[in-house]
PDB file of C-alpha atoms in Angstrom:
ATOM      1  CA  MET A 261     144.770  23.869   7.824  1.00  0.00           C
ATOM      2  CA  LYS A 262     145.864  23.504  11.465  1.00  0.00           C
ATOM      3  CA  THR A 263     142.434  24.708  12.573  1.00  0.00           C
ATOM      4  CA  ILE A 264     140.674  22.107  10.423  1.00  0.00           C
ATOM      5  CA  LEU A 265     143.015  19.346  11.594  1.00  0.00           C
ATOM      6  CA  GLY A 266     142.525  20.412  15.210  1.00  0.00           C
ATOM      7  CA  TRP A 267     138.757  20.334  14.803  1.00  0.00           C
ATOM      8  CA  ILE A 268     138.907  16.845  13.279  1.00  0.00           C
ATOM      9  CA  LEU A 269     141.081  15.600  16.159  1.00  0.00           C
ATOM     10  CA  PHE A 270     138.818  17.281  18.730  1.00  0.00           C
ATOM     11  CA  THR A 271     135.667  15.835  17.121  1.00  0.00           C
ATOM     12  CA  GLY A 272     137.228  12.383  17.024  1.00  0.00           C
ATOM     13  CA  THR A 273     138.189  12.648  20.697  1.00  0.00           C
ATOM     14  CA  VAL A 274     134.677  13.717  21.698  1.00  0.00           C
ATOM     15  CA  GLN A 275     133.122  10.886  19.709  1.00  0.00           C
ATOM     16  CA  THR A 276     135.525   8.422  21.354  1.00  0.00           C
ATOM     17  CA  VAL A 277     134.610   9.720  24.816  1.00  0.00           C
ATOM     18  CA  PHE A 278     130.885   9.482  24.066  1.00  0.00           C
ATOM     19  CA  SER A 279     131.355   6.012  22.598  1.00  0.00           C
ATOM     20  CA  GLN A 280     133.238   4.850  25.694  1.00  0.00           C
ATOM     21  CA  ALA A 281     130.608   6.349  27.972  1.00  0.00           C
ATOM     22  CA  ASP A 282     127.853   4.632  25.987  1.00  0.00           C
ATOM     23  CA  ASN A 283     129.654   1.290  26.170  1.00  0.00           C
ATOM     24  CA  THR A 284     130.128   1.728  29.923  1.00  0.00           C
ATOM     25  CA  ARG A 285     126.431   2.526  30.370  1.00  0.00           C
ATOM     26  CA  LYS A 286     125.425  -0.532  28.318  1.00  0.00           C
ATOM     27  CA  ARG A 287     127.785  -2.711  30.360  1.00  0.00           C
ATOM     28  CA  MET A 288     126.339  -1.375  33.625  1.00  0.00           C
ATOM     29  CA  ASP A 289     122.797  -1.913  32.323  1.00  0.00           C
ATOM     30  CA  SER A 290     123.594  -5.520  31.424  1.00  0.00           C
ATOM     31  CA  VAL A 291     125.058  -6.096  34.899  1.00  0.00           C
ATOM     32  CA  ALA A 292     121.970  -4.621  36.535  1.00  0.00           C
ATOM     33  CA  LEU A 293     119.764  -6.794  34.339  1.00  0.00           C
ATOM     34  CA  ALA A 294     121.723  -9.911  35.248  1.00  0.00           C
ATOM     35  CA  ASN A 295     121.636  -9.060  38.965  1.00  0.00           C
ATOM     36  CA  PRO A 296     118.324  -7.187  39.354  1.00  0.00           C
ATOM     37  CA  LEU A 297     118.010  -7.738  43.102  1.00  0.00           C
ATOM     38  CA  TYR A 298     121.529  -6.849  44.229  1.00  0.00           C
ATOM     39  CA  HIS A 299     121.786  -3.239  45.380  1.00  0.00           C
ATOM     40  CA  ASN A 300     124.986  -1.195  45.307  1.00  0.00           C
ATOM     41  CA  TYR A 301     124.091   1.382  47.939  1.00  0.00           C
ATOM     42  CA  ARG A 302     127.029   1.563  50.390  1.00  0.00           C
ATOM     43  CA  VAL A 303     127.804  -2.136  49.997  1.00  0.00           C
ATOM     44  CA  ASP A 304     131.532  -1.412  49.812  1.00  0.00           C
ATOM     45  CA  ASP A 305     131.332   0.346  53.198  1.00  0.00           C
ATOM     46  CA  LEU A 306     131.615  -3.194  54.541  1.00  0.00           C
ATOM     47  CA  ARG A 307     135.281  -3.316  53.515  1.00  0.00           C
ATOM     48  CA  THR A 308     135.915   0.097  55.062  1.00  0.00           C
ATOM     49  CA  GLY A 309     134.352  -0.900  58.380  1.00  0.00           C
ATOM     50  CA  LEU A 310     136.242  -4.190  58.514  1.00  0.00           C
ATOM     51  CA  LYS A 311     139.550  -2.509  57.668  1.00  0.00           C
ATOM     52  CA  TYR A 312     139.280  -0.306  60.749  1.00  0.00           C
ATOM     53  CA  LEU A 313     137.751  -2.978  62.970  1.00  0.00           C
ATOM     54  CA  ILE A 314     140.566  -5.529  62.563  1.00  0.00           C
ATOM     55  CA  LYS A 315     143.088  -2.988  63.848  1.00  0.00           C
ATOM     56  CA  GLU A 316     141.719  -3.366  67.378  1.00  0.00           C
ATOM     57  CA  GLU A 317     141.206  -6.140  69.891  1.00  0.00           C
ATOM     58  CA  PRO A 318     139.513  -8.546  70.135  1.00  0.00           C
ATOM     59  CA  TYR A 319     139.008  -8.416  66.376  1.00  0.00           C
ATOM     60  CA  LYS A 320     142.652  -8.456  65.290  1.00  0.00           C
ATOM     61  CA  SER A 321     143.034 -11.751  67.184  1.00  0.00           C
ATOM     62  CA  ASP A 322     140.080 -13.331  65.364  1.00  0.00           C
ATOM     63  CA  ALA A 323     141.841 -15.541  62.809  1.00  0.00           C
ATOM     64  CA  THR A 324     138.645 -16.311  60.885  1.00  0.00           C
ATOM     65  CA  LEU A 325     137.711 -12.628  60.684  1.00  0.00           C
ATOM     66  CA  ILE A 326     141.194 -11.718  59.448  1.00  0.00           C
ATOM     67  CA  GLN A 327     141.073 -14.493  56.856  1.00  0.00           C
ATOM     68  CA  TYR A 328     137.608 -13.579  55.574  1.00  0.00           C
ATOM     69  CA  THR A 329     138.450  -9.870  55.483  1.00  0.00           C
ATOM     70  CA  SER A 330     141.560 -10.648  53.423  1.00  0.00           C
ATOM     71  CA  HIS A 331     139.306 -12.213  50.774  1.00  0.00           C
ATOM     72  CA  LEU A 332     137.711  -8.822  50.048  1.00  0.00           C
ATOM     73  CA  LYS A 333     140.426  -7.476  47.782  1.00  0.00           C
ATOM     74  CA  ASP A 334     138.120  -5.985  45.165  1.00  0.00           C
ATOM     75  CA  LYS A 335     135.466  -3.338  45.574  1.00  0.00           C
ATOM     76  CA  LEU A 336     132.192  -4.921  46.666  1.00  0.00           C
ATOM     77  CA  GLU A 337     129.344  -4.307  44.243  1.00  0.00           C
ATOM     78  CA  ARG A 338     126.390  -6.057  42.646  1.00  0.00           C
ATOM     79  CA  THR A 339     128.640  -7.908  40.208  1.00  0.00           C
ATOM     80  CA  ASN A 340     130.562  -9.815  42.864  1.00  0.00           C
ATOM     81  CA  ILE A 341     128.711  -9.756  46.203  1.00  0.00           C
ATOM     82  CA  ALA A 342     127.295 -13.255  45.615  1.00  0.00           C
ATOM     83  CA  ASN A 343     130.860 -14.626  45.658  1.00  0.00           C
ATOM     84  CA  TYR A 344     131.169 -14.032  49.400  1.00  0.00           C
ATOM     85  CA  ILE A 345     128.240 -15.878  50.988  1.00  0.00           C
ATOM     86  CA  GLU A 346     130.373 -17.675  53.597  1.00  0.00           C
ATOM     87  CA  GLU A 347     132.137 -14.447  54.555  1.00  0.00           C
ATOM     88  CA  LEU A 348     128.890 -12.481  54.719  1.00  0.00           C
ATOM     89  CA  ARG A 349     127.348 -15.043  57.071  1.00  0.00           C
ATOM     90  CA  TYR A 350     130.286 -14.596  59.430  1.00  0.00           C
ATOM     91  CA  PHE A 351     130.146 -10.782  59.249  1.00  0.00           C
ATOM     92  CA  THR A 352     126.399 -10.844  59.886  1.00  0.00           C
ATOM     93  CA  ASP A 353     126.801 -12.573  63.253  1.00  0.00           C
ATOM     94  CA  LEU A 354     129.943 -10.710  64.323  1.00  0.00           C
ATOM     95  CA  LYS A 355     129.467  -9.054  67.723  1.00  0.00           C
ATOM     96  CA  ILE A 356     130.267  -5.343  67.365  1.00  0.00           C
ATOM     97  CA  ASP A 357     131.225  -3.491  70.548  1.00  0.00           C
ATOM     98  CA  LYS A 358     128.791  -0.708  71.480  1.00  0.00           C
ATOM     99  CA  ARG A 359     131.629   1.805  71.721  1.00  0.00           C
ATOM    100  CA  TYR A 360     131.577   2.135  67.954  1.00  0.00           C
ATOM    101  CA  LYS A 361     127.934   3.156  68.036  1.00  0.00           C
ATOM    102  CA  ASP A 362     128.653   5.640  70.811  1.00  0.00           C
ATOM    103  CA  ASN A 363     131.339   7.158  68.581  1.00  0.00           C
ATOM    104  CA  TYR A 364     129.064   7.176  65.494  1.00  0.00           C
ATOM    105  CA  ASP A 365     131.437   4.973  63.502  1.00  0.00           C
ATOM    106  CA  GLU A 366     128.748   4.122  60.955  1.00  0.00           C
ATOM    107  CA  GLU A 367     130.804   1.859  58.673  1.00  0.00           C
ATOM    108  CA  ILE A 368     131.797  -0.349  61.618  1.00  0.00           C
ATOM    109  CA  VAL A 369     128.391  -0.363  63.314  1.00  0.00           C
ATOM    110  CA  ASN A 370     126.718  -1.271  60.012  1.00  0.00           C
ATOM    111  CA  ILE A 371     128.900  -4.313  59.300  1.00  0.00           C
ATOM    112  CA  ASN A 372     126.116  -6.590  60.562  1.00  0.00           C
ATOM    113  CA  HIS A 373     123.425  -4.730  58.627  1.00  0.00           C
ATOM    114  CA  THR A 374     125.326  -4.464  55.351  1.00  0.00           C
ATOM    115  CA  ALA A 375     126.308  -8.138  55.453  1.00  0.00           C
ATOM    116  CA  SER A 376     122.788  -9.374  56.279  1.00  0.00           C
ATOM    117  CA  HIS A 377     121.094  -7.064  53.754  1.00  0.00           C
ATOM    118  CA  SER A 378     123.543  -8.155  51.055  1.00  0.00           C
ATOM    119  CA  LEU A 379     122.916 -11.826  51.877  1.00  0.00           C
ATOM    120  CA  ALA A 380     119.171 -11.265  51.693  1.00  0.00           C
ATOM    121  CA  ASP A 381     119.532  -9.679  48.255  1.00  0.00           C
ATOM    122  CA  VAL A 382     121.710 -12.526  47.046  1.00  0.00           C
ATOM    123  CA  PHE A 383     119.270 -15.195  48.247  1.00  0.00           C
ATOM    124  CA  LEU A 384     116.328 -13.316  46.760  1.00  0.00           C
ATOM    125  CA  GLY A 385     118.165 -13.262  43.438  1.00  0.00           C
ATOM    126  CA  LYS A 386     118.795 -16.998  43.774  1.00  0.00           C
ATOM    127  CA  LYS A 387     115.091 -17.573  44.592  1.00  0.00           C
ATOM    128  CA  ASP A 388     116.014 -19.078  47.962  1.00  0.00           C
ATOM    129  CA  TYR A 389     113.110 -17.301  49.634  1.00  0.00           C
ATOM    130  CA  GLU A 390     113.395 -18.836  53.088  1.00  0.00           C
ATOM    131  CA  GLN A 391     116.995 -17.693  53.433  1.00  0.00           C
ATOM    132  CA  ALA A 392     116.053 -14.322  51.957  1.00  0.00           C
ATOM    133  CA  GLU A 393     113.335 -13.908  54.598  1.00  0.00           C
ATOM    134  CA  LYS A 394     115.767 -14.801  57.383  1.00  0.00           C
ATOM    135  CA  TYR A 395     118.341 -12.201  56.374  1.00  0.00           C
ATOM    136  CA  PHE A 396     115.877  -9.461  55.418  1.00  0.00           C
ATOM    137  CA  LEU A 397     114.371  -9.698  58.909  1.00  0.00           C
ATOM    138  CA  LYS A 398     117.850  -9.570  60.434  1.00  0.00           C
ATOM    139  CA  ALA A 399     118.668  -6.465  58.384  1.00  0.00           C
ATOM    140  CA  LEU A 400     115.334  -4.836  59.217  1.00  0.00           C
ATOM    141  CA  VAL A 401     115.007  -5.557  62.938  1.00  0.00           C
ATOM    142  CA  GLU A 402     118.022  -7.196  64.548  1.00  0.00           C
ATOM    143  CA  TYR A 403     120.666  -5.156  62.719  1.00  0.00           C
ATOM    144  CA  GLN A 404     118.795  -2.081  61.533  1.00  0.00           C
ATOM    145  CA  LEU A 405     120.843   0.411  59.530  1.00  0.00           C
ATOM    146  CA  PHE A 406     122.551   2.925  61.819  1.00  0.00           C
ATOM    147  CA  SER A 407     122.651   6.501  60.525  1.00  0.00           C
ATOM    148  CA  VAL A 408     122.266  10.034  61.838  1.00  0.00           C
ATOM    149  CA  SER A 409     119.802  10.521  58.982  1.00  0.00           C
ATOM    150  CA  GLY A 410     116.349   9.221  59.827  1.00  0.00           C
ATOM    151  CA  THR A 411     115.408   9.508  56.153  1.00  0.00           C
ATOM    152  CA  THR A 412     118.257   7.176  55.168  1.00  0.00           C
ATOM    153  CA  VAL A 413     117.181   4.601  57.748  1.00  0.00           C
ATOM    154  CA  GLU A 414     113.548   4.868  56.700  1.00  0.00           C
ATOM    155  CA  LYS A 415     114.255   4.421  52.995  1.00  0.00           C
ATOM    156  CA  ASP A 416     116.432   1.402  53.726  1.00  0.00           C
ATOM    157  CA  SER A 417     113.753  -0.108  55.985  1.00  0.00           C
ATOM    158  CA  HIS A 418     111.016   0.414  53.404  1.00  0.00           C
ATOM    159  CA  ARG A 419     113.132  -1.179  50.685  1.00  0.00           C
ATOM    160  CA  ILE A 420     113.486  -4.254  52.874  1.00  0.00           C
ATOM    161  CA  GLU A 421     109.753  -4.279  53.628  1.00  0.00           C
ATOM    162  CA  TYR A 422     108.936  -4.192  49.923  1.00  0.00           C
ATOM    163  CA  ASP A 423     111.392  -7.014  49.258  1.00  0.00           C
ATOM    164  CA  LEU A 424     109.719  -8.994  52.064  1.00  0.00           C
ATOM    165  CA  VAL A 425     106.444  -8.635  50.147  1.00  0.00           C
ATOM    166  CA  LYS A 426     108.119 -10.365  47.181  1.00  0.00           C
ATOM    167  CA  VAL A 427     109.498 -13.065  49.470  1.00  0.00           C
ATOM    168  CA  TYR A 428     106.130 -13.822  51.068  1.00  0.00           C
ATOM    169  CA  GLN A 429     104.322 -13.786  47.734  1.00  0.00           C
ATOM    170  CA  ASN A 430     106.763 -16.340  46.368  1.00  0.00           C
ATOM    171  CA  LEU A 431     106.430 -18.466  49.510  1.00  0.00           C
ATOM    172  CA  GLY A 432     102.649 -18.390  49.158  1.00  0.00           C
ATOM    173  CA  ARG A 433     102.320 -16.551  52.489  1.00  0.00           C
ATOM    174  CA  LYS A 434      99.798 -13.942  51.375  1.00  0.00           C
ATOM    175  CA  ASP A 435      98.882 -12.765  54.867  1.00  0.00           C
ATOM    176  CA  GLU A 436     102.397 -11.482  55.577  1.00  0.00           C
ATOM    177  CA  ALA A 437     102.602  -9.989  52.082  1.00  0.00           C
ATOM    178  CA  TYR A 438      99.354  -8.112  52.762  1.00  0.00           C
ATOM    179  CA  GLY A 439     100.727  -7.005  56.111  1.00  0.00           C
ATOM    180  CA  TYR A 440     103.868  -5.415  54.704  1.00  0.00           C
ATOM    181  CA  LEU A 441     101.899  -3.724  51.925  1.00  0.00           C
ATOM    182  CA  LEU A 442      99.677  -2.165  54.593  1.00  0.00           C
ATOM    183  CA  ALA A 443     102.852  -1.015  56.374  1.00  0.00           C
ATOM    184  CA  LEU A 444     104.194   0.538  53.160  1.00  0.00           C
ATOM    185  CA  ILE A 445     100.972   2.509  52.695  1.00  0.00           C
ATOM    186  CA  ASN A 446     102.038   4.332  55.862  1.00  0.00           C
ATOM    187  CA  SER A 447     105.484   5.253  54.519  1.00  0.00           C
ATOM    188  CA  GLN A 448     106.525   8.682  53.275  1.00  0.00           C
ATOM    189  CA  TRP A 449     108.207   7.323  50.177  1.00  0.00           C
ATOM    190  CA  ASN A 450     106.510   4.105  49.106  1.00  0.00           C
ATOM    191  CA  TYR A 451     102.827   4.612  49.912  1.00  0.00           C
ATOM    192  CA  ALA A 452     101.844   4.553  46.220  1.00  0.00           C
ATOM    193  CA  LEU A 453     103.869   1.372  45.722  1.00  0.00           C
ATOM    194  CA  GLY A 454     102.147  -0.191  48.722  1.00  0.00           C
ATOM    195  CA  GLU A 455      98.688   0.697  47.482  1.00  0.00           C
ATOM    196  CA  LYS A 456      99.422  -0.482  43.944  1.00  0.00           C
ATOM    197  CA  GLY A 457     100.734  -3.785  45.291  1.00  0.00           C
ATOM    198  CA  ILE A 458      97.771  -4.434  47.555  1.00  0.00           C
ATOM    199  CA  ILE A 459      95.294  -3.627  44.768  1.00  0.00           C
ATOM    200  CA  ALA A 460      96.967  -6.231  42.557  1.00  0.00           C
ATOM    201  CA  MET A 461      96.951  -8.834  45.340  1.00  0.00           C
ATOM    202  CA  ALA A 462      93.319  -8.206  46.249  1.00  0.00           C
ATOM    203  CA  GLU A 463      92.016  -8.497  42.689  1.00  0.00           C
ATOM    204  CA  ASN A 464      90.731 -12.054  43.135  1.00  0.00           C
ATOM    205  CA  ASP A 465      90.092 -11.961  46.885  1.00  0.00           C
ATOM    206  CA  ASP A 466      86.878 -11.626  48.856  1.00  0.00           C
ATOM    207  CA  LYS A 467      86.693  -7.845  49.338  1.00  0.00           C
ATOM    208  CA  LYS A 468      84.288  -7.920  52.279  1.00  0.00           C
ATOM    209  CA  LYS A 469      86.420 -10.404  54.186  1.00  0.00           C
ATOM    210  CA  LEU A 470      89.581  -8.448  53.364  1.00  0.00           C
ATOM    211  CA  LYS A 471      88.038  -5.219  54.690  1.00  0.00           C
ATOM    212  CA  LYS A 472      86.926  -6.988  57.857  1.00  0.00           C
ATOM    213  CA  ASP A 473      90.427  -8.363  58.401  1.00  0.00           C
ATOM    214  CA  ILE A 474      92.056  -4.979  57.746  1.00  0.00           C
ATOM    215  CA  ASP A 475      89.681  -3.250  60.179  1.00  0.00           C
ATOM    216  CA  LYS A 476      90.575  -5.839  62.782  1.00  0.00           C
ATOM    217  CA  ALA A 477      94.288  -5.328  62.121  1.00  0.00           C
ATOM    218  CA  LEU A 478      94.026  -1.542  62.541  1.00  0.00           C
ATOM    219  CA  LYS A 479      92.947  -2.043  66.154  1.00  0.00           C
ATOM    220  CA  THR A 480      96.092  -4.035  66.972  1.00  0.00           C
ATOM    221  CA  PHE A 481      98.591  -1.293  66.094  1.00  0.00           C
ATOM    222  CA  VAL A 482     101.173  -0.518  68.799  1.00  0.00           C
ATOM    223  CA  VAL A 483     104.447   1.395  69.105  1.00  0.00           C
ATOM    224  CA  ARG A 484     106.996  -0.886  70.733  1.00  0.00           C
ATOM    225  CA  SER A 485     109.558   0.163  73.331  1.00  0.00           C
ATOM    226  CA  ASP A 486     112.301  -0.202  70.683  1.00  0.00           C
ATOM    227  CA  TYR A 487     110.368   2.263  68.462  1.00  0.00           C
ATOM    228  CA  PHE A 488     109.441  -0.366  65.913  1.00  0.00           C
ATOM    229  CA  LEU A 489     105.783  -0.413  64.911  1.00  0.00           C
ATOM    230  CA  GLU A 490     103.703  -3.553  65.096  1.00  0.00           C
ATOM    231  CA  PHE A 491     100.270  -4.795  64.135  1.00  0.00           C
ATOM    232  CA  THR A 492      98.695  -8.178  63.566  1.00  0.00           C
ATOM    233  CA  PHE A 493      97.060  -9.150  60.295  1.00  0.00           C
ATOM    234  CA  ARG A 494      95.283 -12.508  60.172  1.00  0.00           C
ATOM    235  CA  GLY A 495      97.316 -13.750  63.089  1.00  0.00           C
ATOM    236  CA  LYS A 496     100.679 -12.662  61.623  1.00  0.00           C
ATOM    237  CA  LYS A 497     102.706 -10.029  63.482  1.00  0.00           C
ATOM    238  CA  ILE A 498     104.102  -7.376  61.153  1.00  0.00           C
ATOM    239  CA  LEU A 499     107.099  -5.315  62.289  1.00  0.00           C
ATOM    240  CA  PHE A 500     108.046  -2.136  60.442  1.00  0.00           C
ATOM    241  CA  TRP A 501     109.736   1.227  60.996  1.00  0.00           C
ATOM    242  CA  ASN A 502     108.965   4.864  60.214  1.00  0.00           C
ATOM    243  CA  ALA A 503     111.114   7.952  60.755  1.00  0.00           C
ATOM    244  CA  LEU A 504     108.046  10.119  61.392  1.00  0.00           C
ATOM    245  CA  PRO A 505     105.976   9.480  64.534  1.00  0.00           C
ATOM    246  CA  LEU A 506     103.005   7.230  63.826  1.00  0.00           C
ATOM    247  CA  ASN A 507     100.224   6.355  66.243  1.00  0.00           C
ATOM    248  CA  LYS A 508      97.168   4.149  65.934  1.00  0.00           C
ATOM    249  CA  GLU A 509      94.976   7.017  64.700  1.00  0.00           C
ATOM    250  CA  TYR A 510      97.272   8.043  61.846  1.00  0.00           C
ATOM    251  CA  PHE A 511      98.086   4.448  60.966  1.00  0.00           C
ATOM    252  CA  SER A 512      94.374   3.809  60.459  1.00  0.00           C
ATOM    253  CA  LYS A 513      93.685   7.102  58.657  1.00  0.00           C
ATOM    254  CA  ASN A 514      96.532   6.579  56.187  1.00  0.00           C
ATOM    255  CA  ILE A 515      95.012   3.262  55.121  1.00  0.00           C
ATOM    256  CA  MET A 516      91.361   4.242  55.240  1.00  0.00           C
ATOM    257  CA  LYS A 517      91.843   7.311  53.023  1.00  0.00           C
ATOM    258  CA  THR A 518      93.273   5.266  50.131  1.00  0.00           C
ATOM    259  CA  GLU A 519      91.204   4.540  47.043  1.00  0.00           C
ATOM    260  CA  PHE A 520      91.967   0.873  47.647  1.00  0.00           C
ATOM    261  CA  TYR A 521      90.324   0.831  51.070  1.00  0.00           C
ATOM    262  CA  LYS A 522      87.356   2.872  49.851  1.00  0.00           C
ATOM    263  CA  SER A 523      86.841   0.391  47.017  1.00  0.00           C
ATOM    264  CA  LEU A 524      86.318  -2.390  49.588  1.00  0.00           C
ATOM    265  CA  ASN A 525      83.055  -0.710  50.618  1.00  0.00           C
ATOM    266  CA  LEU A 526      81.593  -0.937  47.112  1.00  0.00           C
TER     267      LEU A 526
END
């Protein structure tokens, strides 16, 4: 009898656990659906970095910084990041002393990046594409993610580049959208996404002219002194970043070997 009763209680407990887990998953899915452009990756590191930063001068004497940091009582995630636009603007432009980078204090060094990337996501979700462009470019170039892992930096950079494609498409700036899709074709992780995107964009375009413009762009590729990569497509300078070394030859080969590029010759 005890065995049967125990089994019933155990079964009921398991079903309750599974039911709770299923409800949690559904709740998380609904949050993701409601905020499809807000990412959760290390967003809450912003609070960690600020907590340590305000212990030292000149930051602990910055009344605005202390006030804005005090607003971040709850864990930062996709459900609430849009509630802190004013604070994120301030954190984005906060001057971080280079000593933190020298000491590899990633959470502190990345305050600017995390704040600007979060703002860009929020504005993209709000369809404020001009503000989204501004903060994506800050997160990509001015305040690039700092990490000892080149792969982590590269994946973050490519995510921003793909989001910039969406921004430029919605702003009707096709040349820059094309440019970042060409950059993504050269990535380790998103080359298929880049090719798929450029095929869709080129569907109703003049293929001969597009090939001519791409060939012209390939000749403009340079590696900058800050290790960012640059080329010019239809007069628009495109800045992007790769963890693996990339020179003009490989940049061109990676594009020219795609089925997309080959189809332009047909």
